[in-house]
Coordinates of C-alpha atoms in Angstrom, one line a residue:
M1 CA -12.5 -27.1 22.3
S2 CA -10.9 -28.5 19.0
S3 CA -10.3 -26.7 16.1
S4 CA -13.2 -28.4 14.4
N5 CA -15.9 -26.4 16.5
L6 CA -14.6 -23.3 14.6
I7 CA -16.0 -22.4 11.1
P8 CA -14.1 -24.9 8.5
P9 CA -11.6 -23.0 6.2
Y10 CA -12.9 -22.0 2.8
G11 CA -13.3 -24.8 0.5
G12 CA -13.2 -27.4 3.5
A13 CA -9.5 -27.7 4.1
L14 CA -6.3 -25.6 4.7
V15 CA -4.0 -25.9 1.6
N16 CA -0.3 -26.7 2.6
L17 CA 2.5 -26.4 0.2
M18 CA 5.3 -26.7 2.5
V19 CA 7.8 -29.4 1.7
S20 CA 8.2 -32.3 4.3
P21 CA 11.4 -31.9 6.5
D22 CA 13.1 -35.1 5.3
S23 CA 12.5 -33.9 1.3
V24 CA 13.9 -30.6 1.9
G25 CA 17.7 -31.6 1.5
E26 CA 17.3 -33.3 -1.8
L27 CA 14.9 -30.7 -3.1
K28 CA 17.0 -28.0 -2.1
A29 CA 20.1 -29.4 -4.1
Y30 CA 18.0 -29.8 -7.0
A31 CA 16.8 -26.4 -6.8
G32 CA 20.2 -25.2 -6.9
T33 CA 20.7 -26.5 -10.6
L34 CA 17.5 -24.6 -11.8
P35 CA 17.0 -21.5 -13.6
Y36 CA 15.4 -18.9 -11.3
I37 CA 13.1 -15.7 -11.0
T38 CA 13.5 -13.3 -8.3
L39 CA 10.2 -12.5 -6.5
T40 CA 8.9 -9.0 -5.8
P41 CA 7.9 -8.1 -1.8
R42 CA 4.5 -8.3 -3.2
Q43 CA 5.0 -11.9 -4.9
M44 CA 6.8 -13.0 -1.7
C45 CA 3.7 -12.1 0.5
D46 CA 1.6 -14.1 -1.7
L47 CA 3.9 -17.1 -1.7
E48 CA 3.8 -17.1 2.0
L49 CA 0.1 -16.8 2.3
L50 CA -0.5 -19.5 -0.8
A51 CA 1.9 -21.9 1.1
V52 CA 0.3 -21.9 4.4
G53 CA -3.5 -22.0 3.3
A54 CA -4.6 -18.3 4.0
F55 CA -5.5 -18.2 0.3
S56 CA -7.4 -21.4 0.4
P57 CA -8.7 -22.9 -1.9
L58 CA -6.1 -21.8 -4.0
D59 CA -3.0 -24.0 -4.2
R60 CA -0.8 -21.9 -6.7
F61 CA -0.5 -18.7 -8.4
M62 CA -3.7 -18.5 -10.6
G63 CA -3.7 -20.1 -14.2
Q64 CA -5.6 -18.5 -16.9
Q65 CA -9.0 -19.7 -16.1
D66 CA -9.2 -19.0 -12.6
Y67 CA -7.7 -15.4 -13.4
Q68 CA -10.1 -14.6 -15.9
R69 CA -13.5 -15.7 -14.2
V70 CA -12.1 -13.8 -11.2
L71 CA -11.7 -10.8 -13.3
D72 CA -14.9 -11.4 -14.7
E73 CA -17.1 -12.5 -12.4
M74 CA -15.4 -12.8 -8.9
R75 CA -15.2 -16.4 -9.0
L76 CA -12.8 -19.6 -9.8
A77 CA -13.3 -21.5 -12.5
N78 CA -15.0 -24.1 -10.5
G79 CA -17.5 -21.6 -9.7
Q80 CA -16.4 -20.7 -5.9
L81 CA -16.4 -17.2 -4.9
F82 CA -13.3 -15.4 -5.1
S83 CA -12.7 -11.8 -5.6
M84 CA -9.0 -11.0 -6.1
P85 CA -6.7 -12.0 -8.8
V86 CA -3.4 -13.6 -7.1
T87 CA -1.1 -14.2 -10.1
L88 CA 3.0 -14.2 -10.7
S89 CA 4.0 -12.1 -13.5
V90 CA 7.4 -12.3 -15.3
N91 CA 9.3 -10.0 -17.3
G92 CA 9.2 -10.8 -21.1
D93 CA 13.0 -11.3 -21.4
V94 CA 13.0 -14.5 -18.8
A95 CA 13.0 -17.6 -20.9
L96 CA 10.4 -20.2 -19.9
K97 CA 8.8 -23.1 -21.2
L98 CA 6.1 -25.5 -20.1
D99 CA 6.8 -28.4 -18.1
Q100 CA 9.8 -26.6 -16.8
D101 CA 10.9 -26.7 -13.2
I102 CA 12.5 -23.0 -11.9
A103 CA 13.3 -21.7 -8.5
L104 CA 11.7 -18.8 -6.7
R105 CA 14.2 -16.7 -4.7
S106 CA 13.8 -13.5 -2.8
P107 CA 15.8 -10.3 -3.8
K108 CA 18.7 -11.4 -1.4
N109 CA 18.9 -14.7 -3.3
E110 CA 17.3 -17.0 -0.6
L111 CA 15.5 -20.2 -2.0
L112 CA 12.0 -20.2 -1.1
A113 CA 10.4 -22.9 -3.6
V114 CA 10.3 -24.8 -6.6
M115 CA 7.6 -24.3 -9.4
T116 CA 6.5 -26.7 -12.1
V117 CA 5.5 -24.3 -14.8
E118 CA 2.3 -25.4 -16.2
E119 CA 1.0 -22.0 -17.8
I120 CA 2.4 -19.1 -19.4
Y121 CA -0.2 -16.6 -20.4
E122 CA -0.5 -13.0 -21.2
W123 CA -2.6 -10.6 -19.2
D124 CA -4.1 -6.9 -19.9
L125 CA -3.1 -3.8 -17.7
E126 CA -6.4 -2.1 -18.7
E127 CA -8.9 -4.9 -18.4
E128 CA -7.4 -6.1 -14.9
A129 CA -7.3 -2.6 -13.7
Q130 CA -10.9 -1.7 -14.8
K131 CA -12.3 -5.0 -13.7
T132 CA -10.8 -5.4 -10.4
F133 CA -10.3 -1.9 -9.2
G134 CA -12.8 -0.1 -11.3
T135 CA -10.5 2.6 -12.7
L136 CA -7.6 3.1 -14.7
D137 CA -6.4 6.0 -12.5
S138 CA -2.8 5.8 -11.9
R139 CA -3.0 7.5 -8.6
H140 CA -4.5 4.0 -7.5
P141 CA -1.4 2.6 -6.0
I142 CA -1.7 -0.6 -7.5
V143 CA -2.8 0.6 -10.8
A144 CA 0.3 2.8 -10.9
E145 CA 2.5 -0.3 -9.9
M146 CA 1.2 -2.6 -12.2
Y147 CA 3.0 -0.8 -15.0
T148 CA 6.1 -2.4 -13.5
W149 CA 4.8 -5.8 -13.8
G150 CA 5.9 -8.3 -16.3
P151 CA 3.8 -9.1 -19.4
R152 CA 3.4 -12.7 -18.8
N153 CA 1.5 -14.4 -15.9
I154 CA 3.0 -18.0 -14.9
S155 CA 1.3 -21.0 -12.9
G156 CA 2.0 -24.3 -11.8
R157 CA 2.7 -26.8 -8.8
L158 CA 4.6 -25.2 -6.0
Q159 CA 6.8 -26.7 -3.6
V160 CA 7.7 -24.5 -1.0
L161 CA 11.0 -24.8 0.9
Q162 CA 11.0 -22.2 3.3
L163 CA 8.8 -19.0 4.1
P164 CA 10.2 -15.6 3.6
P165 CA 12.2 -15.0 6.7
H166 CA 10.8 -12.7 9.3
Y167 CA 12.8 -11.7 12.5
D168 CA 10.5 -9.1 14.0
F169 CA 7.6 -10.3 16.3
R170 CA 8.2 -14.0 15.6
D171 CA 5.8 -14.9 18.3
L172 CA 2.8 -13.1 16.9
R173 CA 3.5 -14.7 13.3
L174 CA 0.8 -17.4 13.4
T175 CA 0.0 -19.5 10.4
P176 CA -3.8 -20.1 9.9
A177 CA -3.5 -23.8 11.3
E178 CA -1.5 -22.2 14.5
T179 CA -3.9 -19.3 14.7
R180 CA -7.0 -21.6 14.5
A181 CA -5.4 -24.1 17.3
R182 CA -4.9 -21.0 19.5
L183 CA -8.4 -19.5 19.1
A184 CA -9.9 -23.2 19.9
S185 CA -8.6 -23.0 23.0
F186 CA -10.4 -20.0 24.2
G187 CA -13.9 -22.0 24.1
H188 CA -15.9 -19.7 22.0
E189 CA -17.5 -20.7 18.6
N190 CA -17.7 -17.1 17.2
I191 CA -14.7 -15.4 16.2
V192 CA -14.7 -11.4 15.2
A193 CA -11.8 -10.5 12.9
F194 CA -10.7 -6.9 13.0
Q195 CA -8.6 -5.8 9.8
T196 CA -6.2 -3.2 10.7
R197 CA -3.7 -1.0 9.2
N198 CA -3.5 1.6 11.4
P199 CA -2.9 2.5 15.1
L200 CA -6.1 1.6 17.3
H201 CA -7.5 4.4 19.4
R202 CA -10.2 4.2 21.8
V203 CA -13.1 4.2 19.6
H204 CA -11.6 1.1 17.7
E205 CA -11.1 -0.5 21.2
E206 CA -14.8 0.2 22.1
L207 CA -16.1 -1.2 18.8
T208 CA -14.3 -4.2 19.1
K209 CA -15.2 -4.9 22.8
R210 CA -18.9 -4.4 21.8
A211 CA -18.6 -6.7 18.7
I212 CA -17.3 -9.8 20.7
E213 CA -19.5 -9.2 23.7
E214 CA -22.7 -9.2 20.7
V215 CA -21.7 -12.7 19.5
N216 CA -20.2 -14.1 22.8
G217 CA -17.0 -14.4 21.1
V218 CA -13.3 -13.7 20.6
L219 CA -11.2 -11.0 19.2
L220 CA -8.9 -12.0 16.4
L221 CA -7.0 -8.7 16.2
H222 CA -5.3 -9.2 12.9
P223 CA -2.9 -6.6 11.4
V224 CA -1.6 -6.3 8.1
V225 CA 2.3 -6.5 8.3
G226 CA 3.0 -6.9 4.6
M227 CA 2.1 -4.0 2.4
T228 CA -0.2 -1.6 2.9
K229 CA -1.1 1.9 1.3
P230 CA 2.0 3.8 0.8
G231 CA 2.3 6.2 3.4
D232 CA 0.9 4.3 6.4
V233 CA 2.5 3.9 9.8
D234 CA 5.1 1.1 9.5
H235 CA 4.0 -2.1 11.0
Y236 CA 6.7 -2.0 13.8
I237 CA 5.0 1.2 15.1
R238 CA 1.6 -0.6 14.9
V239 CA 2.4 -3.6 16.4
R240 CA 3.9 -2.1 19.4
T241 CA 0.6 -0.1 20.0
Y242 CA -1.4 -3.5 19.6
K243 CA 0.8 -5.0 22.0
A244 CA 0.2 -2.3 24.4
L245 CA -3.5 -2.5 24.0
T246 CA -3.8 -6.1 24.1
S247 CA -1.5 -6.4 27.4
N248 CA -3.2 -3.7 29.4
Y249 CA -7.1 -3.1 28.2
Y250 CA -8.5 -6.5 26.8
D251 CA -9.6 -9.6 28.7
P252 CA -6.7 -12.0 27.8
D253 CA -9.3 -14.8 27.5
R254 CA -11.0 -12.9 24.7
V255 CA -8.4 -11.6 22.5
L256 CA -5.7 -13.1 20.1
L257 CA -3.1 -10.8 18.4
S258 CA -1.9 -12.4 15.2
L259 CA 0.0 -10.7 12.5
L260 CA -0.9 -11.2 8.8
P261 CA 1.9 -11.0 6.0
L262 CA -0.5 -10.1 3.4
A263 CA 0.2 -7.7 0.5
M264 CA -3.0 -5.4 0.3
R265 CA -4.2 -4.3 -3.0
M266 CA -6.4 -1.3 -1.6
G267 CA -9.4 -2.9 -3.8
G268 CA -12.2 -1.5 -1.8
P269 CA -15.2 -3.6 -2.0
R270 CA -13.3 -6.6 -3.7
E271 CA -10.8 -6.6 -1.1
A272 CA -13.5 -6.8 1.4
I273 CA -14.6 -10.2 0.0
W274 CA -11.0 -11.5 -0.1
H275 CA -10.6 -10.2 3.4
A276 CA -13.5 -12.3 4.5
I277 CA -12.0 -15.5 2.8
I278 CA -8.8 -15.0 4.3
R279 CA -10.0 -14.4 8.0
R280 CA -12.3 -17.6 7.5
N281 CA -9.3 -19.5 6.7
Y282 CA -7.8 -18.2 10.1
G283 CA -10.7 -19.4 11.9
A284 CA -13.1 -16.2 12.1
N285 CA -17.0 -16.3 11.2
H286 CA -17.3 -12.6 11.6
L287 CA -15.7 -9.4 10.0
I288 CA -16.0 -5.9 11.2
V289 CA -15.9 -4.3 7.9
G290 CA -14.9 -0.6 8.1
R291 CA -16.0 2.7 6.6
D292 CA -14.5 2.7 3.0
H293 CA -12.4 -0.8 3.9
A294 CA -9.3 -0.8 2.1
G295 CA -9.8 2.1 0.0
P296 CA -6.9 3.7 -1.4
G297 CA -7.8 7.5 -0.9
K298 CA -8.8 9.9 -3.7
D299 CA -8.0 9.7 -7.4
S300 CA -6.5 12.3 -9.6
K301 CA -9.6 14.6 -9.4
G302 CA -9.7 14.5 -6.0
E303 CA -12.6 12.2 -5.1
P304 CA -12.6 9.0 -3.4
F305 CA -12.2 5.9 -5.6
Y306 CA -15.1 3.8 -3.9
G307 CA -18.3 4.9 -1.8
P308 CA -17.8 4.9 2.0
Y309 CA -20.4 1.9 2.3
D310 CA -19.8 0.0 -0.7
A311 CA -17.1 -2.6 0.7
Q312 CA -19.8 -3.2 3.5
E313 CA -22.7 -3.9 1.0
L314 CA -20.6 -6.2 -1.2
V315 CA -19.6 -8.4 1.9
E316 CA -23.0 -8.4 3.2
K317 CA -24.7 -9.5 -0.5
H318 CA -22.3 -12.5 -0.3
S319 CA -22.1 -13.2 3.5
E320 CA -24.1 -16.5 3.4
E321 CA -21.9 -17.9 0.9
L322 CA -18.7 -16.6 2.5
G323 CA -19.9 -18.1 6.0
V324 CA -18.7 -14.9 7.4
K325 CA -21.1 -12.2 8.9
V326 CA -20.5 -8.6 8.5
I327 CA -20.1 -6.4 11.4
P328 CA -20.3 -2.7 10.5
F329 CA -18.0 -0.4 11.7
R330 CA -20.3 2.1 13.5
M331 CA -19.5 5.7 13.8
M332 CA -18.8 6.7 17.5
L333 CA -18.3 9.9 19.3
Y334 CA -16.9 10.4 22.6
L335 CA -19.6 11.8 25.4
S336 CA -17.4 14.2 27.4
E337 CA -19.6 14.8 30.4
E338 CA -20.3 10.9 30.8
E339 CA -16.6 10.0 29.7
R340 CA -17.7 7.1 27.6
Y341 CA -18.0 6.4 23.6
E342 CA -21.5 5.9 22.2
E343 CA -22.8 5.3 18.6
V344 CA -23.9 8.1 16.8
S345 CA -27.5 7.0 16.2
K346 CA -28.0 6.6 19.8
I347 CA -26.7 9.9 21.0
P348 CA -29.7 12.5 21.7
E349 CA -29.4 15.8 19.9
G350 CA -27.2 18.4 21.5
T351 CA -25.4 16.2 23.7
P352 CA -21.8 17.5 24.0
T353 CA -19.4 15.3 22.1
M354 CA -15.7 15.2 21.2
A355 CA -13.8 13.8 18.2
L356 CA -10.4 14.1 16.2
S357 CA -10.2 13.6 12.7
G358 CA -7.2 11.8 10.9
T359 CA -5.8 15.4 9.9
Q360 CA -6.1 17.0 13.2
V361 CA -4.1 13.9 14.5
R362 CA -1.4 14.0 12.2
E363 CA -1.4 17.9 12.0
E364 CA -2.4 19.4 15.3
Y365 CA -0.9 16.6 17.5
L366 CA 1.8 14.5 16.1
G367 CA 2.9 17.3 13.7
N368 CA 3.5 19.5 16.5
G369 CA 4.9 17.5 18.9
K370 CA 1.7 17.3 21.2
Q371 CA 0.8 14.2 22.9
L372 CA -2.7 12.6 21.9
P373 CA -5.4 13.3 24.7
D374 CA -6.5 10.3 27.0
W375 CA -9.8 10.1 25.8
F376 CA -8.9 9.7 22.3
T377 CA -6.1 6.8 22.7
R378 CA -4.5 5.3 25.7
P379 CA -1.2 6.6 27.2
E380 CA 0.6 3.8 26.2
V381 CA -0.1 4.3 22.4
A382 CA -0.1 8.3 22.8
A383 CA 3.7 7.7 24.1
I384 CA 4.6 5.3 21.5
L385 CA 3.3 7.6 18.6
S386 CA 4.9 10.4 20.0
D387 CA 8.1 8.8 20.3
S388 CA 7.7 7.8 16.6
Y389 CA 6.6 10.8 14.9
P390 CA 8.9 14.0 15.0
P391 CA 7.1 17.4 14.4
R392 CA 6.0 18.1 11.0
H393 CA 8.9 20.5 10.3
R394 CA 11.3 17.7 11.0
Q395 CA 9.8 15.5 8.6
G396 CA 10.8 14.4 5.2
A397 CA 9.3 15.6 2.1
C398 CA 9.9 15.2 -1.7
I399 CA 9.4 18.2 -4.1
W400 CA 9.1 16.5 -7.5
F401 CA 9.6 19.3 -10.5
T402 CA 8.1 18.0 -13.6
G403 CA 7.8 19.5 -17.1
L404 CA 9.5 19.7 -20.7
S405 CA 13.0 20.2 -21.4
G406 CA 13.9 23.6 -21.0
S407 CA 10.7 24.7 -18.9
G408 CA 12.8 26.1 -15.9
K409 CA 12.7 23.0 -13.5
S410 CA 16.6 23.0 -12.5
T411 CA 16.4 27.1 -12.4
T412 CA 13.5 27.1 -9.6
A413 CA 14.9 24.1 -8.1
D414 CA 18.1 25.9 -7.5
V415 CA 16.4 29.0 -6.0
L416 CA 14.2 26.9 -3.7
T417 CA 17.2 24.9 -2.3
T418 CA 18.6 28.4 -1.1
L419 CA 15.5 29.1 0.3
L420 CA 15.0 26.0 2.3
L421 CA 18.6 26.2 3.6
E422 CA 17.7 29.6 4.7
H423 CA 14.8 28.4 6.5
G424 CA 16.8 25.8 8.3
R425 CA 16.1 22.6 6.2
Q426 CA 18.6 20.5 4.8
V427 CA 18.2 19.8 1.1
T428 CA 19.5 17.1 -1.3
V429 CA 18.7 17.8 -5.0
L430 CA 18.5 14.9 -7.5
D431 CA 18.5 16.7 -10.8
G432 CA 17.7 14.6 -14.0
D433 CA 21.0 15.4 -15.8
V434 CA 23.3 14.8 -13.0
V435 CA 21.5 11.5 -11.8
R436 CA 21.8 10.2 -15.5
T437 CA 25.8 11.3 -15.1
H438 CA 26.0 9.2 -11.8
L439 CA 23.1 7.0 -10.9
S440 CA 21.8 6.2 -14.1
K441 CA 24.8 6.0 -16.4
G442 CA 24.3 3.7 -19.4
L443 CA 20.7 4.1 -19.6
G444 CA 19.0 5.1 -23.0
F445 CA 15.9 7.2 -23.7
S446 CA 13.4 4.4 -24.7
K447 CA 10.5 4.4 -22.6
E448 CA 11.5 1.6 -20.6
D449 CA 14.8 3.3 -19.7
R450 CA 13.1 6.5 -18.9
D451 CA 10.9 4.7 -16.3
I452 CA 13.8 3.0 -15.0
N453 CA 15.8 6.2 -14.5
I454 CA 12.6 7.8 -12.8
R455 CA 12.0 5.0 -10.5
R456 CA 15.6 5.2 -9.4
I457 CA 15.4 8.9 -8.6
G458 CA 12.0 8.1 -6.8
F459 CA 13.5 5.1 -4.9
V460 CA 16.3 7.4 -3.6
A461 CA 13.9 10.2 -2.8
S462 CA 11.9 7.9 -0.8
E463 CA 14.7 7.1 1.3
I464 CA 15.7 10.3 1.8
A465 CA 12.1 11.5 2.7
R466 CA 11.7 8.4 5.1
H467 CA 14.4 9.4 7.0
G468 CA 13.4 13.1 7.6
G469 CA 15.3 14.8 4.8
M470 CA 13.9 17.4 2.4
V471 CA 14.5 16.2 -1.1
I472 CA 14.1 18.0 -4.3
C473 CA 13.9 16.3 -7.7
A474 CA 13.9 17.9 -11.2
A475 CA 13.2 15.6 -14.1
I476 CA 11.1 15.7 -17.2
S477 CA 9.4 12.5 -15.9
P478 CA 6.9 12.5 -18.9
Y479 CA 4.6 9.7 -18.0
R480 CA 2.0 9.8 -15.2
A481 CA 1.9 6.4 -14.3
T482 CA 5.6 6.4 -13.3
R483 CA 5.1 9.8 -11.6
S484 CA 2.2 7.7 -9.7
D485 CA 4.5 5.2 -8.9
V486 CA 7.0 7.6 -7.2
R487 CA 4.4 9.2 -5.3
N488 CA 3.3 6.0 -3.9
M489 CA 7.1 5.1 -3.0
V490 CA 7.4 8.5 -1.0
G491 CA 3.9 8.5 0.4
S492 CA 1.2 10.9 -0.9
D493 CA 1.3 13.2 2.4
H494 CA 4.9 13.6 1.8
F495 CA 5.0 14.2 -1.9
V496 CA 4.5 17.5 -3.6
E497 CA 4.0 17.5 -7.3
V498 CA 5.3 20.8 -9.2
F499 CA 4.2 21.0 -12.7
V500 CA 6.2 23.8 -14.3
D501 CA 4.0 24.5 -17.0
T502 CA 5.9 26.0 -19.7
P503 CA 4.7 25.8 -23.6
L504 CA 6.5 23.9 -25.9
G505 CA 7.4 27.1 -28.1
V506 CA 9.1 28.7 -25.2
C507 CA 10.9 25.8 -24.4
E508 CA 12.4 25.5 -27.9
D509 CA 13.1 29.1 -27.7
R510 CA 15.2 28.6 -24.4
D511 CA 17.1 25.9 -25.9
T512 CA 20.9 26.8 -25.7
K513 CA 21.9 23.1 -26.5
G514 CA 20.0 22.8 -29.8
L515 CA 18.0 19.8 -28.8
Y516 CA 14.6 20.7 -30.0
A517 CA 16.3 21.7 -33.4
K518 CA 18.0 18.3 -33.5
A519 CA 14.6 16.3 -32.7
R520 CA 12.7 18.6 -35.2
R521 CA 15.3 17.5 -37.8
G522 CA 14.9 13.8 -37.0
E523 CA 18.5 13.6 -35.7
I524 CA 17.3 12.8 -32.1
K525 CA 14.5 10.1 -31.9
G526 CA 11.9 9.9 -29.1
F527 CA 12.7 13.4 -28.0
T528 CA 10.0 14.6 -25.3
G529 CA 7.4 17.0 -26.9
I530 CA 8.3 16.2 -30.3
D531 CA 8.1 12.7 -31.1
D532 CA 7.4 11.4 -27.8
P533 CA 4.5 12.4 -25.5
Y534 CA 4.5 14.3 -22.5
E535 CA 1.6 13.5 -20.2
P536 CA 1.0 16.7 -17.9
P537 CA -0.2 16.0 -14.3
L538 CA -4.0 15.9 -14.0
N539 CA -4.1 17.3 -10.2
P540 CA -0.7 18.3 -9.3
E541 CA -0.3 20.3 -5.7
I542 CA 1.5 23.3 -7.7
T543 CA 1.4 24.6 -11.1
L544 CA 3.7 27.1 -12.2
S545 CA 4.5 29.6 -15.2
T546 CA 7.7 30.5 -16.0
V547 CA 6.5 32.9 -18.6
E548 CA 4.5 35.2 -16.2
Q549 CA 6.7 34.6 -13.0
T550 CA 10.2 34.7 -12.3
P551 CA 11.9 31.4 -10.7
E552 CA 12.6 33.6 -7.5
E553 CA 8.6 34.4 -7.4
N554 CA 7.9 30.5 -8.2
A555 CA 10.3 29.3 -5.6
N556 CA 8.4 31.3 -3.1
I557 CA 5.1 30.1 -4.3
I558 CA 6.6 26.6 -3.2
L559 CA 8.0 27.5 -0.1
N560 CA 4.5 29.2 1.3
Y561 CA 3.1 26.0 0.3
L562 CA 5.6 24.0 2.4
I563 CA 5.0 26.2 5.4
E564 CA 1.4 26.0 5.1
Q565 CA 1.9 22.1 5.2
G566 CA 3.8 22.3 8.2
F567 CA 7.2 21.0 6.3
V568 CA 9.0 24.5 7.0
K569 CA 8.9 26.2 10.2
F570 CA 7.3 29.7 10.0
D571 CA 10.0 32.1 11.3
G572 CA 7.8 35.3 11.1

């Protein structure tokens, strides 16, 4: 069977932006003479998928006409359905002009591509956030990240010299063309793609096997290994579980495991449309669309950003135009007496069933060092997850104090540090004033410099937490979007925002340095609470009063919360 028997790529043909091997040397020498911009990890993922045709029919980062119509109508300028903006933003201090050639490099200075700048246009953060994601809430991880993007987008012809290098799972990193060729060799026209960013358990296995039987097809198990939701299981662990499953529990003639270096936007319904387009380019004509597909979790009010079935409904609405049929993720439960899974709608009332929620998996099993039961997940997967997840009280966490200058952040943080040490946790303290002396020396107090300072603290904190450490950060951090960005760096499940809610008047009375008085007299400009805003958290994990409670009382409130969450072992 040839690849022509599969559904054709979206738009009719796969885009290929790779420079021919015999031209690489000359273009590489030329690129070495060019000014360059350094791509972010997200932009590198986008460049890679543009280059190999995963975003076909796109052959470049979007120009203004495509971009605007995608925002307004989910269509390219030519009318073709396309739901997600794919743009290359640049900072305002980057000197660019039209018809100029520039090099695109990785953060490690690897030369990736040459772009001819054919368009330069400004974009509006609020417009893109509202139209694409339906929210301005900075708890949405991409909305928070957008504040770090440059104010202009650029577009133009791309000549890609090399893809971003990957050294892991190289035999599984298949381009759309390679994937289509492998799929064609199975001899089935129907290909069912399964979008994953989490480990697969028995219920997912059952769902996918039923799906391929229903359409007499092949499963394209296509996990995202680019950028997913902050706090997700890292792709190294996930891919190991997928390899164990496909090697032991699937018919080798009915499954293909291939990795997708996609930078997800967590855009819910619009993202589901985008996933369908991408999977069609890889050869799939069916897509399993999950409950709350590509959802980013909950907003600042604790409500889900999208409805549980919004994504399924939107893809089904456009299914004919996409050429991709929806297979909805059906809710299943385990029938303990019959030792099998069944759809909820087919289970008679009163039948004994078993299920575990994600919270139970994390807290009751992995968090307590208990191996997951065989009925829930395969032993090989359970072993990988158990080896990869220490008990909750050995996992990292970031306690982020925010509040006005003089609110009592540092004092409470000092007491908390002592209490955590007493309970056997090692602690790193990142105090705002100390960080400015060492990590951020030379930065001023403009909004941009303040954001840089907070993100530096956040980056260090995320690395400490990722490696199992407890880190306490005490910084004014006046802007919600920046705090949300830090939350996303750390991962929401390991981030505790503590709002030290001390009134401005009390902070001024406590000011031994006289900074508030100087700000009132105009001797200090841009002082938080006086002539620069402080944006209080909308939904912090903990709110403290330093007027009615002592630092020790407040520190114990936080300690008790950490014990409840399992980050500190209760010793009686």
